C-alpha cells in the first residue's frame, strides 16, 4: 500500500484481480497467506517513484 501510494480498498481489489488472473493463491481464513504462482525472476523489479510535490500558492 505504501509503496504504490494507494488505499487499502485499492490493494484489496488488486489482490482479487491477481487471484482471478491465476497469478496468486490465498488460503481462505488464513491471514497473509498469499502464494505467488509465477516465477519471481519473471517479474519486473519495482523501483520507487519520486513523488512530485506541487506547490500551492494561497492568496
mmCIF file of N, CA and C in Angstrom:
data_model
loop_
_atom_site.group_PDB
_atom_site.id
_atom_site.type_symbol
_atom_site.label_atom_id
_atom_site.label_comp_id
_atom_site.label_asym_id
_atom_site.label_seq_id
_atom_site.Cartn_x
_atom_site.Cartn_y
_atom_site.Cartn_z
ATOM 1 N N UNK A 1 0.838 -1.185 0.000
ATOM 2 C CA UNK A 1 0.000 0.000 0.000
ATOM 3 C C UNK A 1 0.880 1.243 0.000
ATOM 4 N N UNK A 2 1.857 1.298 0.892
ATOM 5 C CA UNK A 2 2.742 2.461 0.952
ATOM 6 C C UNK A 2 3.585 2.598 -0.304
ATOM 7 N N UNK A 3 4.098 1.470 -0.811
ATOM 8 C CA UNK A 3 4.980 1.523 -1.981
ATOM 9 C C UNK A 3 4.275 2.162 -3.171
ATOM 10 N N UNK A 4 3.034 1.764 -3.418
ATOM 11 C CA UNK A 4 2.300 2.272 -4.566
ATOM 12 C C UNK A 4 1.499 3.531 -4.257
ATOM 13 N N UNK A 5 1.394 3.889 -2.978
ATOM 14 C CA UNK A 5 0.661 5.094 -2.606
ATOM 15 C C UNK A 5 -0.829 4.993 -2.891
ATOM 16 N N UNK A 6 -1.415 3.834 -2.565
ATOM 17 C CA UNK A 6 -2.840 3.627 -2.810
ATOM 18 C C UNK A 6 -3.531 3.302 -1.492
ATOM 19 N N UNK A 7 -4.853 3.265 -1.518
ATOM 20 C CA UNK A 7 -5.635 2.995 -0.328
ATOM 21 C C UNK A 7 -5.769 1.491 -0.089
ATOM 22 N N UNK A 8 -6.131 1.125 1.133
ATOM 23 C CA UNK A 8 -6.330 -0.291 1.467
ATOM 24 C C UNK A 8 -7.389 -0.949 0.577
ATOM 25 N N UNK A 9 -8.528 -0.279 0.306
ATOM 26 C CA UNK A 9 -9.501 -0.915 -0.601
ATOM 27 C C UNK A 9 -8.931 -1.158 -2.009
ATOM 28 N N UNK A 10 -8.057 -0.282 -2.462
ATOM 29 C CA UNK A 10 -7.426 -0.483 -3.775
ATOM 30 C C UNK A 10 -6.528 -1.710 -3.759
ATOM 31 N N UNK A 11 -5.786 -1.871 -2.677
ATOM 32 C CA UNK A 11 -4.919 -3.049 -2.549
ATOM 33 C C UNK A 11 -5.764 -4.318 -2.554
ATOM 34 N N UNK A 12 -6.873 -4.295 -1.850
ATOM 35 C CA UNK A 12 -7.759 -5.464 -1.808
ATOM 36 C C UNK A 12 -8.236 -5.815 -3.218
ATOM 37 N N UNK A 13 -8.626 -4.816 -3.987
ATOM 38 C CA UNK A 13 -9.076 -5.062 -5.358
ATOM 39 C C UNK A 13 -7.944 -5.606 -6.218
ATOM 40 N N UNK A 14 -6.728 -5.103 -6.010
ATOM 41 C CA UNK A 14 -5.570 -5.597 -6.763
ATOM 42 C C UNK A 14 -5.318 -7.067 -6.445
ATOM 43 N N UNK A 15 -5.422 -7.437 -5.176
ATOM 44 C CA UNK A 15 -5.211 -8.827 -4.768
ATOM 45 C C UNK A 15 -6.278 -9.728 -5.394
ATOM 46 N N UNK A 16 -7.524 -9.286 -5.371
ATOM 47 C CA UNK A 16 -8.598 -10.072 -6.002
ATOM 48 C C UNK A 16 -8.342 -10.241 -7.499
ATOM 49 N N UNK A 17 -7.885 -9.195 -8.150
ATOM 50 C CA UNK A 17 -7.600 -9.258 -9.585
ATOM 51 C C UNK A 17 -6.458 -10.230 -9.870
ATOM 52 N N UNK A 18 -5.406 -10.190 -9.067
ATOM 53 C CA UNK A 18 -4.285 -11.109 -9.253
ATOM 54 C C UNK A 18 -4.718 -12.556 -9.018
ATOM 55 N N UNK A 19 -5.593 -12.755 -8.049
ATOM 56 C CA UNK A 19 -6.091 -14.102 -7.767
ATOM 57 C C UNK A 19 -6.946 -14.617 -8.926
ATOM 58 N N UNK A 20 -7.843 -13.771 -9.444
ATOM 59 C CA UNK A 20 -8.687 -14.176 -10.578
ATOM 60 C C UNK A 20 -7.846 -14.483 -11.808
ATOM 61 N N UNK A 21 -6.729 -13.771 -11.970
ATOM 62 C CA UNK A 21 -5.859 -13.984 -13.129
ATOM 63 C C UNK A 21 -4.972 -15.220 -12.962
ATOM 64 N N UNK A 22 -5.021 -15.859 -11.788
ATOM 65 C CA UNK A 22 -4.227 -17.059 -11.569
ATOM 66 C C UNK A 22 -2.770 -16.787 -11.262
ATOM 67 N N UNK A 23 -2.452 -15.570 -10.847
ATOM 68 C CA UNK A 23 -1.065 -15.223 -10.554
ATOM 69 C C UNK A 23 -0.702 -15.442 -9.087
ATOM 70 N N UNK A 24 -1.713 -15.456 -8.215
ATOM 71 C CA UNK A 24 -1.507 -15.717 -6.794
ATOM 72 C C UNK A 24 -2.606 -16.648 -6.301
ATOM 73 N N UNK A 25 -2.368 -17.232 -5.116
ATOM 74 C CA UNK A 25 -3.379 -18.065 -4.469
ATOM 75 C C UNK A 25 -3.394 -17.676 -2.994
ATOM 76 N N UNK A 26 -4.600 -17.574 -2.418
ATOM 77 C CA UNK A 26 -4.756 -17.294 -0.991
ATOM 78 C C UNK A 26 -5.433 -18.483 -0.339
ATOM 79 N N UNK A 27 -5.116 -18.714 0.937
ATOM 80 C CA UNK A 27 -5.810 -19.747 1.698
ATOM 81 C C UNK A 27 -6.923 -19.069 2.475
ATOM 82 N N UNK A 28 -8.169 -19.450 2.228
ATOM 83 C CA UNK A 28 -9.297 -18.832 2.933
ATOM 84 C C UNK A 28 -9.153 -18.945 4.449
ATOM 85 N N UNK A 29 -9.434 -17.864 5.138
ATOM 86 C CA UNK A 29 -9.416 -17.850 6.591
ATOM 87 C C UNK A 29 -8.036 -17.740 7.216
ATOM 88 N N UNK A 30 -7.004 -17.641 6.402
ATOM 89 C CA UNK A 30 -5.642 -17.550 6.918
ATOM 90 C C UNK A 30 -5.030 -16.224 6.466
ATOM 91 N N UNK A 31 -4.752 -15.358 7.420
ATOM 92 C CA UNK A 31 -4.201 -14.043 7.097
ATOM 93 C C UNK A 31 -2.795 -14.164 6.504
ATOM 94 N N UNK A 32 -2.479 -13.266 5.605
ATOM 95 C CA UNK A 32 -1.150 -13.175 4.980
ATOM 96 C C UNK A 32 -0.712 -14.501 4.362
ATOM 97 N N UNK A 33 -1.625 -15.121 3.645
ATOM 98 C CA UNK A 33 -1.361 -16.454 3.082
ATOM 99 C C UNK A 33 -1.214 -16.422 1.566
ATOM 100 N N UNK A 34 -0.768 -15.314 1.014
ATOM 101 C CA UNK A 34 -0.670 -15.208 -0.445
ATOM 102 C C UNK A 34 0.525 -16.010 -0.946
ATOM 103 N N UNK A 35 0.253 -16.865 -1.923
ATOM 104 C CA UNK A 35 1.297 -17.669 -2.553
ATOM 105 C C UNK A 35 1.449 -17.212 -3.997
ATOM 106 N N UNK A 36 2.656 -16.921 -4.394
ATOM 107 C CA UNK A 36 2.955 -16.483 -5.749
ATOM 108 C C UNK A 36 2.989 -17.696 -6.668
ATOM 109 N N UNK A 37 2.247 -17.662 -7.774
ATOM 110 C CA UNK A 37 2.158 -18.800 -8.686
ATOM 111 C C UNK A 37 2.973 -18.620 -9.964
ATOM 112 N N UNK A 38 3.774 -17.587 -10.025
ATOM 113 C CA UNK A 38 4.684 -17.376 -11.155
ATOM 114 C C UNK A 38 6.102 -17.308 -10.607
ATOM 115 N N UNK A 39 7.065 -17.543 -11.456
ATOM 116 C CA UNK A 39 8.464 -17.480 -11.040
ATOM 117 C C UNK A 39 8.837 -16.037 -10.699
ATOM 118 N N UNK A 40 9.395 -15.804 -9.526
ATOM 119 C CA UNK A 40 9.772 -14.434 -9.141
ATOM 120 C C UNK A 40 10.710 -13.769 -10.155
ATOM 121 N N UNK A 41 11.578 -14.558 -10.800
ATOM 122 C CA UNK A 41 12.510 -13.989 -11.785
ATOM 123 C C UNK A 41 11.798 -13.467 -13.028
ATOM 124 N N UNK A 42 10.551 -13.887 -13.247
ATOM 125 C CA UNK A 42 9.811 -13.428 -14.427
ATOM 126 C C UNK A 42 9.108 -12.088 -14.178
ATOM 127 N N UNK A 43 9.186 -11.590 -12.952
ATOM 128 C CA UNK A 43 8.530 -10.327 -12.604
ATOM 129 C C UNK A 43 9.513 -9.161 -12.709
ATOM 130 N N UNK A 44 9.031 -7.994 -13.123
ATOM 131 C CA UNK A 44 9.928 -6.831 -13.177
ATOM 132 C C UNK A 44 10.277 -6.372 -11.756
ATOM 133 N N UNK A 45 11.478 -5.835 -11.595
ATOM 134 C CA UNK A 45 11.871 -5.285 -10.303
ATOM 135 C C UNK A 45 11.193 -3.936 -10.124
ATOM 136 N N UNK A 46 10.669 -3.694 -8.941
ATOM 137 C CA UNK A 46 9.988 -2.436 -8.653
ATOM 138 C C UNK A 46 11.000 -1.372 -8.255
ATOM 139 N N UNK A 47 10.815 -0.209 -8.789
ATOM 140 C CA UNK A 47 11.663 0.925 -8.462
ATOM 141 C C UNK A 47 10.786 1.998 -7.849
ATOM 142 N N UNK A 48 11.193 2.565 -6.716
ATOM 143 C CA UNK A 48 10.394 3.649 -6.128
ATOM 144 C C UNK A 48 10.281 4.823 -7.098
ATOM 145 N N UNK A 49 9.127 5.433 -7.119
ATOM 146 C CA UNK A 49 8.898 6.606 -7.959
ATOM 147 C C UNK A 49 9.005 7.831 -7.077
ATOM 148 N N UNK A 50 9.784 8.797 -7.535
ATOM 149 C CA UNK A 50 9.886 10.032 -6.765
ATOM 150 C C UNK A 50 8.566 10.775 -6.858
ATOM 151 N N UNK A 51 8.063 11.182 -5.718
ATOM 152 C CA UNK A 51 6.816 11.928 -5.726
ATOM 153 C C UNK A 51 7.112 13.387 -6.027
ATOM 154 N N UNK A 52 6.260 13.964 -6.813
ATOM 155 C CA UNK A 52 6.408 15.374 -7.174
ATOM 156 C C UNK A 52 5.479 16.162 -6.283
ATOM 157 N N UNK A 53 6.063 17.043 -5.502
ATOM 158 C CA UNK A 53 5.249 17.872 -4.617
ATOM 159 C C UNK A 53 4.852 19.136 -5.370
ATOM 160 N N UNK A 54 3.566 19.353 -5.436
ATOM 161 C CA UNK A 54 3.102 20.564 -6.103
ATOM 162 C C UNK A 54 2.997 21.668 -5.067
ATOM 163 N N UNK A 55 3.453 22.819 -5.437
ATOM 164 C CA UNK A 55 3.355 23.946 -4.503
ATOM 165 C C UNK A 55 2.069 24.686 -4.793
ATOM 166 N N UNK A 56 1.287 24.862 -3.768
ATOM 167 C CA UNK A 56 0.018 25.549 -3.895
ATOM 168 C C UNK A 56 0.194 26.943 -3.307
ATOM 169 N N UNK A 57 -0.108 27.923 -4.111
ATOM 170 C CA UNK A 57 0.011 29.297 -3.631
ATOM 171 C C UNK A 57 -1.345 29.756 -3.133
ATOM 172 N N UNK A 58 -1.333 30.349 -1.974
ATOM 173 C CA UNK A 58 -2.577 30.863 -1.404
ATOM 174 C C UNK A 58 -2.458 32.367 -1.317
ATOM 175 N N UNK A 59 -3.523 33.021 -1.681
ATOM 176 C CA UNK A 59 -3.529 34.489 -1.649
ATOM 177 C C UNK A 59 -4.471 34.986 -0.603
#
